[in-house]
Amino acid sequence: MKSPAINQAMDILRELRRISESSEDIPVKLEKTVNMIVRHMEADAGACYLLVDDNYLELFAASGFKADAVHKVSLRVGEGLVGEVAKESRSLSVADAWKHPHFSYKTELGEEEYKSFIGVPLIRWGRAIGVITLQTKKEHEFSRIETDILETIAMVLSELVASEEMTEYKNGLIKSRGQVEKEKFKGLSLSKGYGLGSAVVHRRRQAVTKIFAEDKEQELKKLEAAHTRMNHDLDEKFNSTKLGIGEHVDILDAYRMFAKDKGWYKKIADNVQSGLTAEAAVERAYEDMWNRLSGTQDTYLKERLHDLRDVADRLLGYLSGDRADAAQVDSGDIIVVAQTMGPADLMDYDYTKIRGLIIEDGTPTMHVAIVAKALGIPVVSKIKGIYSEVKTGELLAVDGNDGYVYIRPSLPVQEKFRAKIAEKEKLAARLAELKKLPSRTKDGVRINMYLNVGLAFDLDYIESTNCDGIGLYRTEIPFMASEVMPDVERQLGYYKELMDRAGDKKVVFRSLDVGSDKLLPYWSNSGEDNPAIGWRSIRITLDRRAILRKQMRAFLRAAAGKELNVMFPMISNLAEFEEAKETLMIELEKERRRDFETPKKVNVGLMIEVPSVLFQLDAILKEADFISVGTNDLAQFMFACDRGNPRLTERYDVLSAPFLKMMGQICDQAAKAGVLCSVCGEMSGNPIEAMVLIGLGYRNLSMSGSSFGRVKSMVRSLNVEDIEDYVKTLLNSNRRTLRPQLISYAYDHGIEIY
Ligand code: PEP
Ligand code: MG
């Protein structure tokens, strides 16, 4: 096989373009493509494998192999040379494939006579979606130029493979084989993570059959005994369970208060007095409440109905005496499946064994979901019929990242889950190892790494990551988990706890950033057409100034005698920032006049999330002590692309020239003004994106605790001077995305971006 000249490479690309733009069917296009590449590159055989499941590659087109091998040959990612290419997302060439330790022989292919092998991944959004291979009969060392040509072809080919047409074809194929539907169900993710375990179907509510009591006194005694026992058990359970501190505990406490509510108990007792059995009286009390509240649009009240149903079910369980066996599960890892469930019900199980939770009627604001999330349990909801489909003891797999549930998963799927769970554990171990090592690049540049926190359990990361501080405290999260708008005292409790846990480390408090997808259960949805660009965030708190003032007061008190950093989100112009800053300053003055201890220093900053501020940045930088770029919102406004719309997630990439140029300009302007500048959007927590941010000049990154280890190992394997030079060369590129180039760069330079 001889190296084709550059002109020849151009010919291949031209022909490839012509094939992909033709009106032929996808299988024909793929077959023609493979034949054409084999011919031009003077190879003896070639193949195109595509990812059909997260973990499997299937032969979709071939030249020079057995005629019926297409769609018969499949490999696990990581299996054989092809699997290796996909797993590592990098090219691999060998002069004699048979001698390679990872070579795996496939009889269906008929590859006996071939010796040399080259495989190149088809990469899309940083991961391999397929592999293209060439083989020759004679031993042959593939040259750099041959590899380069094939990699260029692969880049163009990956466009075709990721096209809607191709996706439809692939899905149709999979569906026609009856796969997917049998074991895989799509739902809504309420808490991330992967879990594998035996199903435990959470008990259905018992129907009340006996309505009228023969002996009222007897019924009242029964009711009292059951109520007392239930409350006693609840108290004992919560007091003995190690739950840490935070809003999930507040939820459970509120539930406990509900169970003890005198008004509710009196209603039940009155129903018994009127002649009902204790069980029927509980149901009647619930129905009365349901009749009054079920029509409400108020999410808070709706959630209260959920709580009441849960407490009523619990009491019914005690009344009927079948409470004792409620959660007697002696198996190891379990996945709890419920139609609906209260937060306290979760505590009936040994939560250290719960590997996943599936709630058929679950919603994101549902308290059990918040509690499960705080406990690190993946949760998936909204899968119709799953409750009746699953039997206790069956094996289940929960993918809380993408919202899938697998019932009786096949061995390969089980293997995939075990690998993901093991990977998570390995990462955690690596994180622990990295903890003590400095966040310094290979050429000695210090990168300050901060944490984004919100939920109480995030605070554990302060110690486990050894971070430089809290770069973003999303104060709305405790507001979202609370029953009512927290007053100053309550807020002070949250903020002081964070300050205490952070010790000497810096903490940046962000003012309340609600609205859009972050809804408060006690505020009705305003029903706007475009909530993401509607009345949200600083716009709400400036209009409802009392909320902002109270929050500022709580911040000032939590940081008494220490340094306070306050950041305002969604600022659209200087005037807005000045207004927010003034509110803080007035509160500071009031605190002084009240003779309260105040912070020893107050720094005021803003988030760069709305593109309009970029055109007033110099003036803003004169007023701000620091800025932090919220790339999640900034990207959605910059590209006019809803950050929560799954149909758009792959359309625009932050790793593209327009976005990177803008990010570079913000960093440069801040540096010139001598103002501290950081990034606290998701970009910071993704190793490849964080690498580029460093290349653009950023030295302060704030991310979620779970991203810390991966970003730190990237930082420690990076050479800043090199990445700065490389990023400059990309800024004028016209490509829709620069991700493949950046991934290749990272691999070629030994930068850890796993
Ligand atoms: C952002 O928009 O990038 C950001 C950090 O804020 P949030 O994700 O909380 O909107
Ligand atoms: Mg934001």
mmCIF file of C-alpha atoms and ligand atoms in Angstrom, residues 510 513 518 536 607 609 633 643, ligand 2:
data_model
loop_
_atom_site.group_PDB
_atom_site.id
_atom_site.type_symbol
_atom_site.label_atom_id
_atom_site.label_comp_id
_atom_site.label_asym_id
_atom_site.label_seq_id
_atom_site.Cartn_x
_atom_site.Cartn_y
_atom_site.Cartn_z
ATOM 1 C CA ARG A 510 -24.581 34.108 45.011
ATOM 2 C CA ASP A 513 -31.137 32.870 41.377
ATOM 3 C CA LYS A 518 -35.508 26.679 39.363
ATOM 4 C CA ARG A 536 -35.988 35.478 36.990
ATOM 5 C CA MET A 607 -21.842 36.724 37.055
ATOM 6 C CA GLU A 609 -24.168 35.393 31.919
ATOM 7 C CA ASP A 633 -26.466 30.705 30.792
ATOM 8 C CA ARG A 643 -29.877 24.932 27.691
HETATM 9 MG MG MG B 2 -26.792 30.817 35.501
#
